[in-house]
Amino acid sequence: MEFSYEVKDSYAEVKADGRLNMVSAPKLREFVTDVIAGGSNRVVVNLEKTAFMDSSGLGALIGCLKAARQAGGDLRIAAVQPQVNMVLKLTSMDKVLTAYPTAEAAFSND
């Protein structure tokens, strides 16, 4: 899995490309933690190119959410693919990690 990020006006967009599983989950957590440490405590994880996520990936997203909130910000997800959405719904984590259609929409009403 590959990660990249871009700082926008009011948030940082992290793009995740690949499978979010037990191998890549720690890398995502480290990547997002570094983005937050760099001064961006409002983060959108763009999952447009993430077609698969397992429980490790879900745990990483929750850990990233916690890190962002501890830094006084928030973490949101965008462009969620069907399999990832199914994992979120089955675990009821869709109520904790609200999915937005695009990264731009995630913080548009704040």
PDB file of N, CA, C and O in Angstrom, residues 55-87:
ATOM      1  N   SER A  55      -9.916  -6.135   9.530  1.00  0.00           N
ATOM      2  CA  SER A  55     -10.056  -5.589  10.879  1.00  0.00           C
ATOM      3  C   SER A  55      -8.810  -4.827  11.324  1.00  0.00           C
ATOM      4  O   SER A  55      -8.908  -3.875  12.095  1.00  0.00           O
ATOM      5  N   SER A  56      -7.649  -5.214  10.839  1.00  0.00           N
ATOM      6  CA  SER A  56      -6.421  -4.479  11.173  1.00  0.00           C
ATOM      7  C   SER A  56      -6.462  -3.070  10.588  1.00  0.00           C
ATOM      8  O   SER A  56      -6.056  -2.111  11.226  1.00  0.00           O
ATOM      9  N   GLY A  57      -6.948  -2.976   9.365  1.00  0.00           N
ATOM     10  CA  GLY A  57      -7.093  -1.672   8.729  1.00  0.00           C
ATOM     11  C   GLY A  57      -8.094  -0.797   9.463  1.00  0.00           C
ATOM     12  O   GLY A  57      -7.869   0.397   9.660  1.00  0.00           O
ATOM     13  N   LEU A  58      -9.192  -1.410   9.901  1.00  0.00           N
ATOM     14  CA  LEU A  58     -10.185  -0.680  10.666  1.00  0.00           C
ATOM     15  C   LEU A  58      -9.589  -0.184  11.980  1.00  0.00           C
ATOM     16  O   LEU A  58      -9.782   0.966  12.369  1.00  0.00           O
ATOM     17  N   GLY A  59      -8.816  -1.047  12.633  1.00  0.00           N
ATOM     18  CA  GLY A  59      -8.154  -0.657  13.879  1.00  0.00           C
ATOM     19  C   GLY A  59      -7.201   0.509  13.669  1.00  0.00           C
ATOM     20  O   GLY A  59      -7.096   1.403  14.511  1.00  0.00           O
ATOM     21  N   ALA A  60      -6.506   0.498  12.529  1.00  0.00           N
ATOM     22  CA  ALA A  60      -5.584   1.591  12.218  1.00  0.00           C
ATOM     23  C   ALA A  60      -6.342   2.904  12.035  1.00  0.00           C
ATOM     24  O   ALA A  60      -5.906   3.953  12.528  1.00  0.00           O
ATOM     25  N   LEU A  61      -7.464   2.866  11.347  1.00  0.00           N
ATOM     26  CA  LEU A  61      -8.266   4.077  11.157  1.00  0.00           C
ATOM     27  C   LEU A  61      -8.765   4.615  12.495  1.00  0.00           C
ATOM     28  O   LEU A  61      -8.738   5.824  12.735  1.00  0.00           O
ATOM     29  N   ILE A  62      -9.199   3.727  13.385  1.00  0.00           N
ATOM     30  CA  ILE A  62      -9.666   4.152  14.703  1.00  0.00           C
ATOM     31  C   ILE A  62      -8.504   4.758  15.494  1.00  0.00           C
ATOM     32  O   ILE A  62      -8.658   5.774  16.175  1.00  0.00           O
ATOM     33  N   GLY A  63      -7.321   4.143  15.395  1.00  0.00           N
ATOM     34  CA  GLY A  63      -6.143   4.692  16.060  1.00  0.00           C
ATOM     35  C   GLY A  63      -5.781   6.071  15.534  1.00  0.00           C
ATOM     36  O   GLY A  63      -5.403   6.965  16.303  1.00  0.00           O
ATOM     37  N   CYS A  64      -5.916   6.250  14.217  1.00  0.00           N
ATOM     38  CA  CYS A  64      -5.642   7.552  13.606  1.00  0.00           C
ATOM     39  C   CYS A  64      -6.663   8.585  14.058  1.00  0.00           C
ATOM     40  O   CYS A  64      -6.316   9.745  14.310  1.00  0.00           O
ATOM     41  N   LEU A  65      -7.929   8.176  14.173  1.00  0.00           N
ATOM     42  CA  LEU A  65      -8.974   9.062  14.666  1.00  0.00           C
ATOM     43  C   LEU A  65      -8.647   9.521  16.083  1.00  0.00           C
ATOM     44  O   LEU A  65      -8.737  10.706  16.407  1.00  0.00           O
ATOM     45  N   LYS A  66      -8.230   8.590  16.924  1.00  0.00           N
ATOM     46  CA  LYS A  66      -7.873   8.916  18.302  1.00  0.00           C
ATOM     47  C   LYS A  66      -6.705   9.897  18.347  1.00  0.00           C
ATOM     48  O   LYS A  66      -6.726  10.875  19.095  1.00  0.00           O
ATOM     49  N   ALA A  67      -5.689   9.659  17.515  1.00  0.00           N
ATOM     50  CA  ALA A  67      -4.515  10.542  17.474  1.00  0.00           C
ATOM     51  C   ALA A  67      -4.912  11.955  17.055  1.00  0.00           C
ATOM     52  O   ALA A  67      -4.450  12.940  17.636  1.00  0.00           O
ATOM     53  N   ALA A  68      -5.781  12.061  16.046  1.00  0.00           N
ATOM     54  CA  ALA A  68      -6.220  13.378  15.574  1.00  0.00           C
ATOM     55  C   ALA A  68      -7.016  14.106  16.658  1.00  0.00           C
ATOM     56  O   ALA A  68      -6.812  15.299  16.889  1.00  0.00           O
ATOM     57  N   ARG A  69      -7.878  13.384  17.346  1.00  0.00           N
ATOM     58  CA  ARG A  69      -8.682  14.018  18.397  1.00  0.00           C
ATOM     59  C   ARG A  69      -7.829  14.419  19.592  1.00  0.00           C
ATOM     60  O   ARG A  69      -8.077  15.453  20.206  1.00  0.00           O
ATOM     61  N   GLN A  70      -6.816  13.625  19.913  1.00  0.00           N
ATOM     62  CA  GLN A  70      -5.915  13.985  21.007  1.00  0.00           C
ATOM     63  C   GLN A  70      -5.119  15.237  20.665  1.00  0.00           C
ATOM     64  O   GLN A  70      -4.698  15.972  21.559  1.00  0.00           O
ATOM     65  N   ALA A  71      -4.928  15.487  19.375  1.00  0.00           N
ATOM     66  CA  ALA A  71      -4.213  16.680  18.936  1.00  0.00           C
ATOM     67  C   ALA A  71      -5.162  17.871  18.763  1.00  0.00           C
ATOM     68  O   ALA A  71      -4.758  18.915  18.248  1.00  0.00           O
ATOM     69  N   GLY A  72      -6.424  17.695  19.154  1.00  0.00           N
ATOM     70  CA  GLY A  72      -7.388  18.786  19.060  1.00  0.00           C
ATOM     71  C   GLY A  72      -8.085  18.881  17.723  1.00  0.00           C
ATOM     72  O   GLY A  72      -8.729  19.886  17.426  1.00  0.00           O
ATOM     73  N   GLY A  73      -7.970  17.857  16.900  1.00  0.00           N
ATOM     74  CA  GLY A  73      -8.585  17.889  15.576  1.00  0.00           C
ATOM     75  C   GLY A  73      -9.573  16.766  15.379  1.00  0.00           C
ATOM     76  O   GLY A  73     -10.243  16.336  16.311  1.00  0.00           O
ATOM     77  N   ASP A  74      -9.642  16.258  14.155  1.00  0.00           N
ATOM     78  CA  ASP A  74     -10.571  15.186  13.816  1.00  0.00           C
ATOM     79  C   ASP A  74     -10.044  14.456  12.588  1.00  0.00           C
ATOM     80  O   ASP A  74      -9.222  14.994  11.832  1.00  0.00           O
ATOM     81  N   LEU A  75     -10.527  13.233  12.398  1.00  0.00           N
ATOM     82  CA  LEU A  75     -10.192  12.450  11.209  1.00  0.00           C
ATOM     83  C   LEU A  75     -11.489  11.992  10.573  1.00  0.00           C
ATOM     84  O   LEU A  75     -12.398  11.537  11.275  1.00  0.00           O
ATOM     85  N   ARG A  76     -11.562  12.135   9.278  1.00  0.00           N
ATOM     86  CA  ARG A  76     -12.743  11.713   8.521  1.00  0.00           C
ATOM     87  C   ARG A  76     -12.290  10.887   7.334  1.00  0.00           C
ATOM     88  O   ARG A  76     -11.133  10.954   6.931  1.00  0.00           O
ATOM     89  N   ILE A  77     -13.206  10.086   6.786  1.00  0.00           N
ATOM     90  CA  ILE A  77     -12.875   9.251   5.631  1.00  0.00           C
ATOM     91  C   ILE A  77     -13.732   9.666   4.447  1.00  0.00           C
ATOM     92  O   ILE A  77     -14.842  10.177   4.615  1.00  0.00           O
ATOM     93  N   ALA A  78     -13.208   9.440   3.252  1.00  0.00           N
ATOM     94  CA  ALA A  78     -13.915   9.862   2.038  1.00  0.00           C
ATOM     95  C   ALA A  78     -13.745   8.828   0.932  1.00  0.00           C
ATOM     96  O   ALA A  78     -12.796   8.049   0.931  1.00  0.00           O
ATOM     97  N   ALA A  79     -14.679   8.851  -0.009  1.00  0.00           N
ATOM     98  CA  ALA A  79     -14.658   8.012  -1.207  1.00  0.00           C
ATOM     99  C   ALA A  79     -14.514   6.532  -0.859  1.00  0.00           C
ATOM    100  O   ALA A  79     -13.699   5.813  -1.432  1.00  0.00           O
ATOM    101  N   VAL A  80     -15.326   6.075   0.079  1.00  0.00           N
ATOM    102  CA  VAL A  80     -15.247   4.701   0.582  1.00  0.00           C
ATOM    103  C   VAL A  80     -15.796   3.725  -0.460  1.00  0.00           C
ATOM    104  O   VAL A  80     -16.898   3.916  -0.976  1.00  0.00           O
ATOM    105  N   GLN A  81     -15.028   2.688  -0.731  1.00  0.00           N
ATOM    106  CA  GLN A  81     -15.406   1.663  -1.698  1.00  0.00           C
ATOM    107  C   GLN A  81     -16.357   0.643  -1.049  1.00  0.00           C
ATOM    108  O   GLN A  81     -16.416   0.532   0.177  1.00  0.00           O
ATOM    109  N   PRO A  82     -17.099  -0.129  -1.850  1.00  0.00           N
ATOM    110  CA  PRO A  82     -18.139  -1.019  -1.306  1.00  0.00           C
ATOM    111  C   PRO A  82     -17.661  -2.009  -0.236  1.00  0.00           C
ATOM    112  O   PRO A  82     -18.318  -2.160   0.799  1.00  0.00           O
ATOM    113  N   GLN A  83     -16.537  -2.678  -0.433  1.00  0.00           N
ATOM    114  CA  GLN A  83     -16.082  -3.664   0.550  1.00  0.00           C
ATOM    115  C   GLN A  83     -15.703  -2.987   1.862  1.00  0.00           C
ATOM    116  O   GLN A  83     -16.014  -3.483   2.944  1.00  0.00           O
ATOM    117  N   VAL A  84     -15.051  -1.847   1.776  1.00  0.00           N
ATOM    118  CA  VAL A  84     -14.660  -1.091   2.969  1.00  0.00           C
ATOM    119  C   VAL A  84     -15.920  -0.616   3.704  1.00  0.00           C
ATOM    120  O   VAL A  84     -16.007  -0.712   4.931  1.00  0.00           O
ATOM    121  N   ASN A  85     -16.903  -0.152   2.953  1.00  0.00           N
ATOM    122  CA  ASN A  85     -18.161   0.289   3.544  1.00  0.00           C
ATOM    123  C   ASN A  85     -18.863  -0.871   4.255  1.00  0.00           C
ATOM    124  O   ASN A  85     -19.437  -0.684   5.326  1.00  0.00           O
ATOM    125  N   MET A  86     -18.793  -2.067   3.672  1.00  0.00           N
ATOM    126  CA  MET A  86     -19.404  -3.235   4.290  1.00  0.00           C
ATOM    127  C   MET A  86     -18.753  -3.533   5.644  1.00  0.00           C
ATOM    128  O   MET A  86     -19.445  -3.811   6.631  1.00  0.00           O
ATOM    129  N   VAL A  87     -17.421  -3.450   5.720  1.00  0.00           N
ATOM    130  CA  VAL A  87     -16.712  -3.676   6.985  1.00  0.00           C
ATOM    131  C   VAL A  87     -17.146  -2.636   8.017  1.00  0.00           C
ATOM    132  O   VAL A  87     -17.407  -2.972   9.175  1.00  0.00           O
TER     133      VAL A  87
END
